[in-house]
Backbone as a chain_set.jsonl record, in Angstrom:
{"seq": "MSPLNERIQHPSEDSLGWALAQAARLHRFYLNEKLAGMGLFAGQEQALQVLSSYDEVSMGELAGILRVRTPTASKTVTRLAALGLVARSCNPIDARTVRVRLTRKGRMAVARIQTLWDEVESDMVAGLDAEEQRQMRKLLLRAAMNLAGALGSNRQDTGAVPAALDHHPAHRRQSSRKADVLATSYQQGR", "coords": {"N": [[4.393, -34.996, -7.108], [3.434, -35.971, -4.047], [0.993, -38.527, -3.04], [-0.165, -38.058, -0.511], [-0.16, -34.835, -0.472], [-1.293, -34.243, -2.496], [-4.127, -34.368, -1.54], [-4.51, -32.733, 0.617], [-5.733, -29.556, 0.869], [-5.887, -26.255, 1.366], [-8.393, -25.017, 4.014], [-10.175, -22.935, 3.034], [-9.761, -22.538, 0.049], [-11.734, -22.351, -1.593], [-13.017, -20.357, -1.595], [-13.646, -16.553, -2.307], [-12.368, -14.406, -0.758], [-10.176, -15.821, 0.414], [-8.76, -16.664, -2.417], [-8.82, -13.72, -3.032], [-7.139, -12.814, -1.023], [-4.792, -14.109, -1.795], [-4.02, -13.291, -3.971], [-3.177, -10.469, -3.787], [-1.114, -10.646, -1.737], [0.388, -11.916, -3.592], [1.088, -9.927, -5.514], [1.952, -8.121, -3.785], [4.693, -9.484, -3.08], [5.841, -9.735, -5.676], [5.968, -7.002, -6.747], [7.31, -6.058, -4.739], [9.719, -7.675, -5.313], [10.691, -6.244, -7.392], [10.879, -3.694, -6.989], [13.15, -3.683, -5.247], [15.395, -3.531, -6.697], [15.397, -0.595, -6.653], [16.33, -0.139, -4.354], [13.911, -0.204, -2.795], [10.939, -0.914, -0.357], [7.521, -2.181, -1.173], [5.184, -0.035, -0.705], [6.503, 2.098, 0.257], [6.954, 3.328, -2.467], [4.595, 4.325, -2.294], [4.205, 6.371, -1.493], [6.347, 8.181, -2.381], [4.745, 8.392, -4.906], [2.535, 10.003, -4.099], [3.883, 12.403, -2.969], [4.576, 13.389, -5.876], [2.777, 14.481, -6.298], [2.168, 16.678, -5.36], [3.537, 19.446, -4.652], [4.869, 20.103, -1.809], [4.043, 18.353, 1.131], [2.838, 18.385, 4.466], [3.888, 16.022, 7.025], [1.512, 15.354, 8.688], [-0.211, 15.507, 6.585], [0.393, 13.61, 4.319], [0.585, 11.336, 5.78], [-2.295, 10.802, 6.153], [-3.467, 10.829, 3.454], [-1.917, 8.509, 2.48], [-3.393, 7.025, 4.01], [-2.376, 6.035, 6.644], [-0.744, 5.968, 9.815], [0.7, 9.105, 11.388], [3.315, 8.406, 12.529], [3.987, 6.365, 11.185], [3.836, 7.285, 8.716], [6.31, 9.125, 9.193], [8.422, 7.28, 9.607], [8.618, 6.028, 6.963], [9.493, 8.225, 5.882], [11.829, 8.783, 6.935], [13.481, 6.84, 5.842], [12.927, 7.159, 2.924], [14.475, 9.743, 2.97], [17.157, 9.21, 3.572], [17.766, 7.511, 1.306], [17.826, 9.595, -0.412], [15.479, 10.488, -1.789], [13.584, 12.176, -0.672], [13.525, 15.572, 0.884], [13.174, 16.655, 3.82], [11.961, 19.52, 5.396], [11.425, 22.169, 8.105], [8.304, 24.087, 9.034], [8.154, 27.238, 8.186], [6.534, 28.949, 9.798], [5.029, 27.401, 11.876], [7.194, 25.521, 13.794], [6.836, 22.909, 14.652], [5.837, 21.502, 12.553], [6.687, 19.648, 9.992], [7.58, 19.691, 6.544], [7.492, 17.926, 3.564], [9.016, 17.08, 0.754], [9.79, 15.974, -2.846], [13.187, 15.201, -3.857], [14.986, 16.202, -6.644], [16.368, 13.497, -7.654], [13.869, 11.695, -6.567], [12.222, 12.505, -7.878], [12.836, 11.55, -10.319], [13.098, 8.758, -9.548], [10.12, 8.165, -9.31], [9.046, 8.099, -11.987], [10.177, 5.761, -12.699], [9.199, 4.225, -10.989], [6.6, 4.18, -11.634], [6.671, 2.606, -14.081], [7.791, 0.241, -13.353], [5.46, -0.573, -11.759], [3.269, -1.081, -13.64], [4.43, -2.829, -15.096], [4.139, -4.985, -13.458], [1.207, -4.844, -12.776], [0.452, -5.643, -15.931], [1.448, -7.903, -15.782], [-0.037, -9.446, -13.974], [-2.9, -9.092, -15.305], [-2.687, -10.512, -17.537], [-4.066, -12.286, -20.342], [-6.26, -11.4, -19.721], [-9.213, -9.721, -21.301], [-9.824, -5.98, -22.091], [-12.54, -5.71, -21.211], [-12.824, -7.392, -19.24], [-10.917, -6.505, -17.233], [-11.797, -4.12, -16.784], [-14.106, -4.953, -15.495], [-12.935, -6.519, -13.401], [-11.705, -4.372, -12.227], [-13.769, -3.365, -11.303], [-15.615, -4.675, -9.319], [-13.45, -5.642, -7.636], [-13.417, -2.933, -6.343], [-16.063, -2.519, -5.198], [-16.0, -4.742, -3.496], [-14.561, -3.61, -1.669], [-15.634, -1.433, -1.06], [-17.907, -2.78, 0.282], [-16.782, -3.923, 2.315], [-15.759, -1.86, 3.917], [-17.972, -0.974, 4.429], [-19.234, -2.661, 6.224], [-17.386, -2.277, 8.076], [-18.204, 0.124, 9.275], [-17.648, 2.095, 8.351], [-18.53, 5.451, 6.389], [-17.492, 6.267, 4.202], [-16.929, 6.898, 0.592], [-14.978, 5.94, -0.92], [-12.074, 3.728, -1.811], [-10.003, 4.343, 0.044], [-11.181, 4.165, 2.179], [-11.367, 1.776, 3.777], [-8.828, 1.565, 5.24], [-9.258, 3.482, 6.836], [-11.519, 3.074, 8.044], [-10.659, 0.783, 9.556], [-9.33, 2.164, 11.736], [-11.475, 2.662, 13.468], [-12.483, 0.615, 14.151], [-13.609, -1.86, 16.426], [-12.136, -4.263, 17.361], [-9.543, -3.355, 15.982], [-8.732, -1.155, 17.517], [-7.905, -1.924, 19.931], [-5.597, -2.818, 19.453], [-2.366, -1.746, 20.437], [-0.787, 1.671, 19.989], [1.913, 1.359, 19.407], [2.107, -1.365, 18.823], [0.878, -1.187, 16.349], [2.169, 0.522, 14.613], [4.559, -0.819, 14.742], [3.517, -3.147, 13.193], [2.74, -2.282, 10.863], [5.118, -0.903, 9.982], [6.556, -3.133, 9.266], [5.224, -4.018, 7.374], [5.285, -2.119, 5.436], [8.178, -2.807, 4.96], [7.824, -5.286, 3.852], [8.166, -7.308, 4.98]], "CA": [[3.411, -34.272, -5.804], [2.81, -37.3, -3.202], [-0.522, -38.538, -2.774], [-0.501, -36.959, 1.035], [-0.384, -33.346, -0.776], [-2.457, -34.088, -3.661], [-5.052, -34.57, -1.16], [-4.418, -31.433, 1.223], [-6.05, -28.204, 0.308], [-6.212, -25.073, 2.686], [-9.869, -25.065, 3.959], [-10.832, -21.582, 2.465], [-9.401, -22.497, -1.095], [-13.25, -21.861, -2.525], [-13.468, -18.636, -1.034], [-13.362, -15.345, -2.643], [-11.74, -14.025, -0.033], [-8.885, -16.426, 0.039], [-8.546, -15.839, -3.696], [-8.445, -12.064, -2.871], [-5.629, -12.585, -0.126], [-3.484, -14.604, -2.197], [-3.441, -12.314, -5.283], [-2.532, -9.553, -2.766], [0.189, -11.153, -1.329], [1.402, -12.406, -4.689], [1.081, -8.824, -6.316], [2.922, -7.431, -3.063], [5.661, -9.945, -3.337], [5.992, -9.426, -6.983], [6.329, -5.556, -6.798], [8.798, -6.122, -3.557], [11.203, -7.77, -6.187], [10.982, -5.255, -8.73], [11.724, -2.462, -6.4], [14.298, -4.043, -4.768], [16.283, -2.882, -7.742], [15.717, 0.571, -6.248], [16.485, 0.27, -3.192], [12.666, 0.441, -2.131], [10.125, -1.895, -0.47], [6.478, -2.051, -1.409], [4.44, 0.57, 0.438], [7.5, 3.287, -0.057], [6.649, 3.702, -3.555], [3.135, 5.144, -2.853], [4.75, 8.043, -0.587], [6.718, 8.893, -3.627], [4.181, 8.73, -5.899], [1.711, 11.032, -3.608], [4.65, 13.432, -3.179], [4.939, 13.674, -7.073], [1.397, 15.132, -7.003], [2.016, 18.039, -4.515], [4.644, 20.309, -4.254], [5.177, 19.974, -0.763], [2.896, 18.201, 2.015], [3.032, 18.198, 5.796], [3.697, 14.615, 7.61], [0.344, 14.842, 8.799], [-1.039, 15.397, 5.133], [0.913, 12.446, 3.618], [-0.169, 10.176, 6.712], [-3.72, 10.944, 5.61], [-3.403, 10.53, 1.928], [-1.788, 7.199, 2.748], [-4.144, 6.162, 5.293], [-1.484, 5.42, 7.829], [-0.637, 6.767, 10.983], [1.715, 9.929, 11.251], [4.715, 8.206, 12.833], [4.443, 5.35, 10.114], [4.485, 7.867, 7.882], [7.423, 9.459, 9.328], [9.284, 6.202, 9.507], [9.077, 5.855, 5.628], [10.01, 9.49, 4.766], [13.078, 9.076, 7.211], [14.399, 5.946, 5.177], [13.504, 7.791, 1.838], [15.209, 10.754, 3.062], [18.485, 8.533, 3.851], [18.169, 7.552, 0.179], [17.999, 10.943, -1.174], [14.43, 10.973, -2.314], [12.808, 13.26, -0.774], [13.98, 16.29, 1.596], [12.313, 17.435, 4.769], [11.986, 20.873, 6.19], [10.468, 22.552, 9.125], [7.243, 24.963, 8.308], [8.604, 28.974, 9.146], [5.568, 29.074, 10.735], [5.095, 26.488, 12.585], [8.081, 24.552, 13.913], [6.732, 21.602, 14.991], [5.186, 20.87, 11.328], [7.558, 18.936, 8.979], [7.228, 19.619, 5.352], [8.228, 16.821, 2.708], [8.843, 17.323, -0.799], [10.462, 15.095, -3.527], [14.196, 15.766, -4.567], [15.431, 15.668, -8.133], [16.583, 11.821, -7.479], [12.91, 11.379, -6.103], [11.282, 12.896, -9.156], [13.048, 10.585, -11.19], [12.26, 7.578, -9.413], [8.622, 7.864, -9.636], [9.037, 7.715, -13.237], [10.741, 4.247, -13.04], [8.54, 3.044, -10.018], [5.303, 3.88, -12.796], [7.225, 1.398, -15.301], [7.635, -1.088, -12.463], [4.051, -0.785, -11.375], [2.733, -1.015, -15.144], [4.799, -4.198, -15.398], [3.115, -5.603, -12.288], [-0.431, -5.074, -13.79], [0.243, -5.941, -16.904], [1.614, -9.239, -15.739], [-1.157, -9.866, -13.296], [-4.058, -9.283, -15.62], [-2.315, -11.139, -18.622], [-4.829, -13.11, -20.633], [-7.697, -10.917, -19.257], [-9.448, -8.447, -22.154], [-10.177, -4.643, -21.429], [-13.609, -5.694, -20.609], [-12.676, -8.204, -17.775], [-10.309, -5.899, -16.673], [-12.697, -3.181, -16.315], [-15.367, -5.279, -14.461], [-12.584, -6.666, -12.061], [-11.435, -3.525, -11.225], [-15.21, -2.529, -10.388], [-15.886, -5.873, -8.671], [-12.733, -5.372, -6.276], [-13.674, -1.58, -5.746], [-17.341, -2.843, -4.959], [-15.951, -5.443, -2.457], [-13.852, -2.887, -0.636], [-16.448, -0.57, -0.284], [-18.819, -3.064, 1.248], [-15.91, -4.017, 3.578], [-15.63, -0.783, 4.519], [-19.207, -0.293, 5.085], [-19.356, -3.52, 7.483], [-16.593, -2.135, 9.135], [-18.358, 0.834, 9.78], [-17.313, 3.557, 7.608], [-19.965, 5.845, 5.516], [-16.813, 7.068, 2.925], [-17.345, 5.925, -0.449], [-13.606, 5.631, -1.93], [-11.504, 2.501, -1.377], [-9.151, 4.705, 1.135], [-12.035, 4.522, 3.655], [-10.578, 0.582, 4.317], [-8.028, 1.408, 6.553], [-9.624, 4.849, 7.899], [-12.619, 2.244, 9.065], [-9.661, 0.108, 10.741], [-8.989, 2.875, 13.063], [-12.667, 3.137, 14.378], [-13.086, -0.811, 14.213], [-13.179, -2.071, 18.36], [-10.855, -5.188, 17.519], [-8.012, -2.658, 15.538], [-8.524, 0.11, 18.505], [-7.497, -2.771, 21.2], [-3.656, -3.07, 19.373], [-1.339, -0.35, 21.059], [-0.406, 2.242, 18.442], [3.159, 1.299, 19.287], [1.904, -2.44, 17.992], [-0.17, -0.863, 15.055], [3.132, 1.317, 13.827], [5.461, -1.807, 14.122], [2.903, -4.032, 12.113], [2.616, -1.439, 9.732], [6.459, -0.818, 9.312], [7.02, -4.359, 8.85], [4.259, -4.34, 6.327], [5.907, -1.361, 4.691], [9.447, -3.489, 4.852], [7.909, -6.653, 2.856], [8.465, -8.712, 6.011]], "C": [[3.187, -36.136, -5.386], [1.325, -37.272, -2.796], [-1.038, -37.841, -1.626], [-0.885, -35.317, 0.168], [-0.969, -33.091, -1.807], [-3.869, -33.863, -3.01], [-5.583, -33.465, 0.117], [-4.639, -30.451, 0.172], [-6.213, -27.532, 1.797], [-7.797, -24.957, 2.596], [-10.732, -24.249, 3.501], [-10.513, -21.538, 1.109], [-10.763, -22.178, -1.945], [-13.712, -20.963, -2.001], [-13.115, -17.558, -1.423], [-12.4, -14.639, -2.162], [-10.035, -14.471, 0.506], [-8.08, -16.309, -1.314], [-8.015, -14.436, -3.776], [-6.889, -11.945, -2.227], [-4.269, -13.09, -0.901], [-2.694, -13.805, -3.771], [-3.085, -11.1, -4.882], [-1.335, -9.504, -2.276], [1.071, -11.22, -2.506], [1.547, -11.058, -5.436], [2.087, -8.171, -5.327], [4.65, -7.96, -3.182], [6.41, -9.79, -4.525], [6.567, -7.946, -7.382], [7.345, -5.532, -5.825], [9.825, -6.59, -4.604], [11.395, -6.697, -7.044], [11.356, -4.045, -7.873], [12.708, -2.517, -5.469], [15.406, -3.638, -5.654], [16.644, -1.367, -7.032], [16.135, 1.149, -4.851], [15.186, 0.364, -2.22], [11.728, -0.768, -1.638], [8.735, -1.271, -0.931], [5.456, -1.11, -0.181], [5.424, 2.352, 0.112], [7.319, 4.391, -1.214], [5.316, 4.811, -3.324], [3.586, 6.281, -2.209], [5.352, 8.951, -1.67], [5.66, 9.444, -4.665], [2.913, 9.601, -5.595], [2.55, 12.363, -3.717], [5.032, 14.12, -4.782], [3.583, 14.453, -7.547], [1.376, 16.357, -6.305], [3.58, 18.601, -4.729], [5.493, 19.966, -3.04], [4.267, 19.529, 0.093], [3.493, 18.084, 3.317], [3.239, 16.626, 6.028], [2.438, 13.84, 7.752], [-0.682, 14.647, 7.683], [-0.741, 14.16, 4.601], [0.677, 11.351, 4.81], [-1.84, 9.914, 6.153], [-3.921, 10.537, 4.191], [-3.077, 9.132, 2.105], [-2.623, 6.344, 3.485], [-3.353, 5.144, 6.329], [-1.51, 6.245, 8.792], [0.785, 7.673, 11.017], [2.959, 9.077, 11.638], [5.119, 6.894, 12.157], [4.87, 6.125, 8.93], [5.694, 8.789, 7.832], [8.486, 8.754, 9.383], [9.817, 6.017, 8.27], [9.79, 7.027, 5.163], [11.236, 9.312, 5.608], [13.99, 7.975, 6.379], [14.216, 6.459, 3.454], [14.186, 8.95, 1.714], [16.717, 10.155, 2.863], [18.752, 7.8, 2.215], [18.402, 8.698, -0.711], [16.924, 11.08, -1.955], [13.787, 11.609, -2.102], [13.573, 14.124, 0.171], [12.779, 16.963, 2.285], [12.542, 18.722, 5.347], [11.264, 21.456, 7.181], [9.218, 23.848, 8.563], [7.74, 26.243, 9.193], [7.424, 28.805, 9.873], [5.307, 28.405, 11.942], [6.254, 25.43, 12.822], [8.024, 23.327, 13.891], [6.177, 20.779, 13.556], [6.349, 20.387, 10.377], [6.915, 18.833, 7.878], [7.774, 18.665, 4.469], [8.135, 17.23, 1.275], [9.727, 16.348, -1.696], [11.837, 15.705, -3.926], [14.133, 15.428, -5.946], [15.491, 13.825, -8.287], [15.296, 11.397, -7.35], [11.999, 11.436, -7.375], [11.487, 11.699, -10.458], [12.995, 8.916, -10.935], [10.94, 6.942, -9.753], [8.361, 7.609, -10.959], [9.312, 6.443, -13.342], [9.659, 3.313, -11.929], [6.896, 2.924, -10.84], [5.229, 3.069, -13.428], [6.878, 0.107, -14.631], [5.949, -1.53, -11.998], [2.851, -1.119, -12.42], [3.139, -2.328, -15.437], [3.967, -5.035, -14.52], [1.77, -6.022, -12.481], [-0.337, -5.816, -14.857], [0.421, -7.577, -16.647], [0.487, -9.987, -14.972], [-2.595, -9.852, -13.996], [-3.934, -9.949, -17.394], [-3.459, -12.165, -19.078], [-6.212, -12.328, -20.297], [-8.005, -9.655, -20.479], [-9.767, -7.251, -21.374], [-11.493, -4.993, -20.718], [-13.606, -6.56, -19.251], [-11.862, -7.599, -16.838], [-11.149, -5.001, -15.886], [-13.923, -3.873, -15.295], [-14.062, -5.844, -13.324], [-11.935, -5.918, -11.47], [-12.883, -2.894, -10.307], [-15.694, -3.509, -9.466], [-15.075, -5.483, -7.219], [-13.276, -3.692, -5.48], [-15.142, -1.871, -4.529], [-17.04, -3.713, -3.571], [-15.383, -4.619, -1.516], [-14.702, -2.108, 0.022], [-17.604, -1.289, 0.425], [-18.161, -3.636, 2.78], [-15.912, -2.866, 4.39], [-16.745, -0.517, 5.074], [-19.509, -1.628, 6.175], [-18.203, -2.972, 8.827], [-16.792, -0.42, 10.304], [-18.292, 2.49, 9.409], [-18.392, 4.298, 6.612], [-19.234, 6.404, 4.02], [-17.183, 6.068, 1.674], [-16.026, 5.823, -1.631], [-13.159, 4.44, -1.325], [-10.493, 3.211, -0.133], [-10.041, 4.527, 2.204], [-12.022, 2.683, 4.06], [-10.002, 0.574, 5.659], [-8.729, 2.756, 7.319], [-10.984, 3.745, 8.515], [-11.815, 1.192, 9.992], [-9.384, 0.808, 11.72], [-9.999, 2.995, 14.048], [-13.126, 1.747, 14.392], [-12.636, -1.304, 15.853], [-12.151, -2.893, 18.187], [-9.522, -4.18, 16.771], [-7.944, -1.546, 16.708], [-8.294, -0.85, 19.678], [-5.693, -2.78, 20.644], [-3.406, -1.541, 20.171], [-0.963, 0.467, 19.739], [0.816, 1.597, 18.368], [3.072, -0.49, 18.417], [1.765, -2.044, 16.542], [1.283, -0.563, 14.042], [4.239, 0.069, 13.285], [4.871, -2.931, 13.088], [3.131, -3.11, 10.665], [4.143, -0.973, 8.682], [6.925, -2.058, 8.805], [6.413, -4.523, 7.324], [4.87, -3.586, 4.937], [7.56, -1.995, 3.889], [9.573, -4.524, 3.822], [8.46, -7.712, 4.113], [7.236, -9.122, 6.192]], "O": [[2.917, -37.113, -6.085], [0.656, -36.332, -2.367], [-2.07, -37.169, -1.626], [-1.992, -34.81, 0.354], [-1.228, -31.944, -2.171], [-4.746, -33.296, -3.661], [-6.751, -33.375, 0.495], [-4.111, -30.364, -0.937], [-6.516, -28.01, 2.891], [-8.426, -24.837, 1.545], [-11.927, -24.539, 3.455], [-10.9, -20.481, 0.61], [-10.609, -21.704, -3.071], [-14.928, -20.774, -1.95], [-12.027, -17.261, -0.93], [-11.54, -14.187, -2.919], [-9.087, -13.758, 0.837], [-6.913, -15.917, -1.331], [-7.03, -14.063, -4.414], [-5.893, -11.341, -2.626], [-3.114, -12.692, -0.747], [-1.591, -13.768, -4.317], [-2.55, -10.469, -5.794], [-0.575, -8.537, -2.329], [2.209, -10.752, -2.544], [2.467, -11.208, -6.24], [3.076, -7.651, -5.845], [5.609, -7.201, -3.321], [7.635, -9.71, -4.428], [7.471, -7.782, -8.201], [8.359, -4.907, -6.137], [10.808, -5.866, -4.762], [12.55, -6.375, -7.322], [12.334, -3.417, -8.278], [13.121, -1.506, -4.902], [16.464, -3.404, -5.071], [17.797, -0.972, -6.858], [16.241, 2.288, -4.396], [15.262, 0.866, -1.099], [11.659, -1.699, -2.44], [8.658, -0.052, -1.088], [5.128, -1.507, 0.937], [4.918, 3.437, -0.176], [7.42, 5.617, -1.173], [5.1, 5.827, -3.984], [3.095, 7.322, -2.648], [5.029, 10.121, -1.876], [5.655, 10.573, -5.155], [2.215, 9.966, -6.541], [2.13, 13.312, -4.379], [5.658, 15.175, -4.886], [3.318, 14.897, -8.664], [0.515, 17.163, -6.656], [4.574, 17.91, -4.953], [6.659, 19.593, -3.168], [3.3, 20.289, 0.045], [4.658, 17.689, 3.365], [2.727, 15.91, 5.167], [2.11, 12.702, 7.416], [-1.677, 13.924, 7.717], [-1.743, 13.486, 4.365], [0.595, 10.229, 4.308], [-2.321, 8.828, 5.831], [-4.812, 9.705, 4.019], [-4.031, 8.39, 1.87], [-2.533, 5.118, 3.543], [-3.586, 3.987, 6.679], [-2.226, 7.244, 8.743], [1.855, 7.134, 10.737], [3.79, 9.146, 10.732], [6.198, 6.338, 12.36], [5.866, 5.883, 8.249], [6.127, 9.22, 6.763], [9.569, 9.323, 9.246], [11.026, 5.858, 8.098], [10.582, 6.969, 4.223], [12.14, 9.806, 4.933], [15.19, 8.223, 6.256], [15.156, 6.236, 2.691], [14.551, 9.329, 0.601], [17.424, 10.659, 1.99], [19.921, 7.55, 1.921], [19.161, 8.642, -1.679], [17.122, 11.781, -2.948], [13.071, 12.006, -3.022], [14.576, 13.495, 0.506], [11.817, 17.553, 1.793], [13.655, 18.828, 5.863], [10.087, 21.12, 7.051], [9.522, 24.463, 7.541], [7.755, 26.334, 10.42], [7.716, 28.296, 10.955], [5.408, 28.998, 13.016], [6.28, 24.469, 12.053], [8.833, 22.594, 13.322], [6.124, 19.55, 13.532], [7.003, 21.385, 10.074], [5.888, 18.158, 7.803], [8.971, 18.579, 4.745], [7.105, 17.696, 0.786], [10.593, 15.838, -0.986], [11.721, 16.841, -4.387], [13.401, 14.555, -6.41], [14.724, 13.124, -8.947], [15.178, 10.434, -8.107], [11.225, 10.56, -7.76], [10.667, 11.188, -11.22], [12.889, 8.045, -11.798], [10.646, 5.84, -10.216], [7.409, 6.862, -11.185], [8.633, 5.847, -14.178], [9.399, 2.113, -12.011], [6.156, 1.945, -10.743], [4.153, 2.515, -13.658], [6.105, -0.781, -14.989], [5.471, -2.664, -11.963], [1.7, -1.374, -12.068], [2.328, -3.055, -16.011], [3.105, -5.764, -15.01], [1.285, -7.151, -12.396], [-1.078, -6.799, -14.856], [-0.311, -8.403, -17.191], [0.133, -11.1, -15.363], [-3.49, -10.489, -13.441], [-4.821, -9.878, -18.244], [-3.837, -12.932, -18.193], [-7.252, -12.829, -20.726], [-7.189, -8.742, -20.61], [-9.974, -7.339, -20.163], [-11.587, -4.563, -19.569], [-14.383, -6.327, -18.325], [-11.933, -7.981, -15.67], [-11.257, -5.026, -14.66], [-14.517, -3.213, -14.443], [-14.334, -5.484, -12.179], [-11.45, -6.219, -10.38], [-13.013, -2.295, -9.239], [-16.377, -2.958, -8.603], [-15.578, -5.167, -6.141], [-13.436, -3.492, -4.276], [-15.182, -1.508, -3.354], [-17.732, -3.463, -2.584], [-15.714, -4.891, -0.362], [-14.739, -1.958, 1.243], [-18.319, -0.596, 1.15], [-18.698, -3.753, 3.881], [-16.081, -2.99, 5.603], [-16.761, 0.114, 6.131], [-20.217, -1.258, 7.112], [-18.22, -3.2, 10.037], [-16.193, 0.025, 11.283], [-18.676, 3.544, 9.914], [-19.151, 3.522, 6.031], [-19.851, 6.812, 3.036], [-17.577, 4.902, 1.711], [-16.126, 5.675, -2.849], [-13.769, 4.039, -0.333], [-10.223, 2.391, 0.745], [-9.559, 4.785, 3.307], [-12.954, 2.407, 4.816], [-10.321, 0.008, 6.705], [-8.572, 2.837, 8.537], [-11.233, 3.902, 9.71], [-12.297, 0.81, 11.059], [-9.138, 0.197, 12.761], [-9.757, 3.319, 15.21], [-14.318, 1.64, 14.68], [-11.522, -1.117, 16.343], [-11.106, -2.54, 18.733], [-8.411, -4.462, 17.218], [-6.839, -1.005, 16.754], [-8.652, -0.259, 20.697], [-4.747, -2.75, 21.431], [-4.154, -0.58, 20.358], [-0.866, -0.052, 18.626], [1.035, 1.137, 17.248], [3.881, -0.776, 17.534], [2.467, -2.533, 15.657], [1.51, -1.184, 13.004], [4.67, -0.113, 12.146], [5.6, -3.521, 12.29], [3.682, -3.479, 9.627], [4.306, -0.796, 7.475], [7.726, -2.027, 7.871], [6.99, -5.024, 6.358], [4.964, -4.073, 3.81], [7.975, -1.762, 2.753], [10.554, -4.808, 3.135], [9.091, -8.756, 3.946], [7.011, -10.116, 6.882]]}, "num_chains": 1, "name": "protein.A"}
């Protein structure tokens, strides 16, 4: 390493937020590497995991559970359907409502996804004992709740963070199209 590189540091390197952002970025990158073998990107596996908990959900319900906008969930489902992992059908009572369910192939993929997720988590917490892992989880959840509160959410779960963003003035200034493009890029790992 050159002497110049040894002196250059990111200005926020000592902040907790910077460390959290780096850990999250690397977690996502590592997960994307593992999911690539299945033809998936980080984010898509979450939709499959949600669907494994329900027989069938509407596109709106899926979007709500994932804390994304309905068009974003729809794009994810379209990609997953192209892979044969999910199936869509119209609600017989209201044809405007699209229902989504896992296919047999999707159910098999969910088991593999859980294994990959466990591998990434194991590598992430390597060297931390059970108490340190418990404390880390507790502190991260508290930090998420603090940020959700700062954004104006009164929800008490970590899903409040994206929900709070929907009501934050800086986030509302973005057009819904731009937000959907950003969310889609995020799900594709770009």
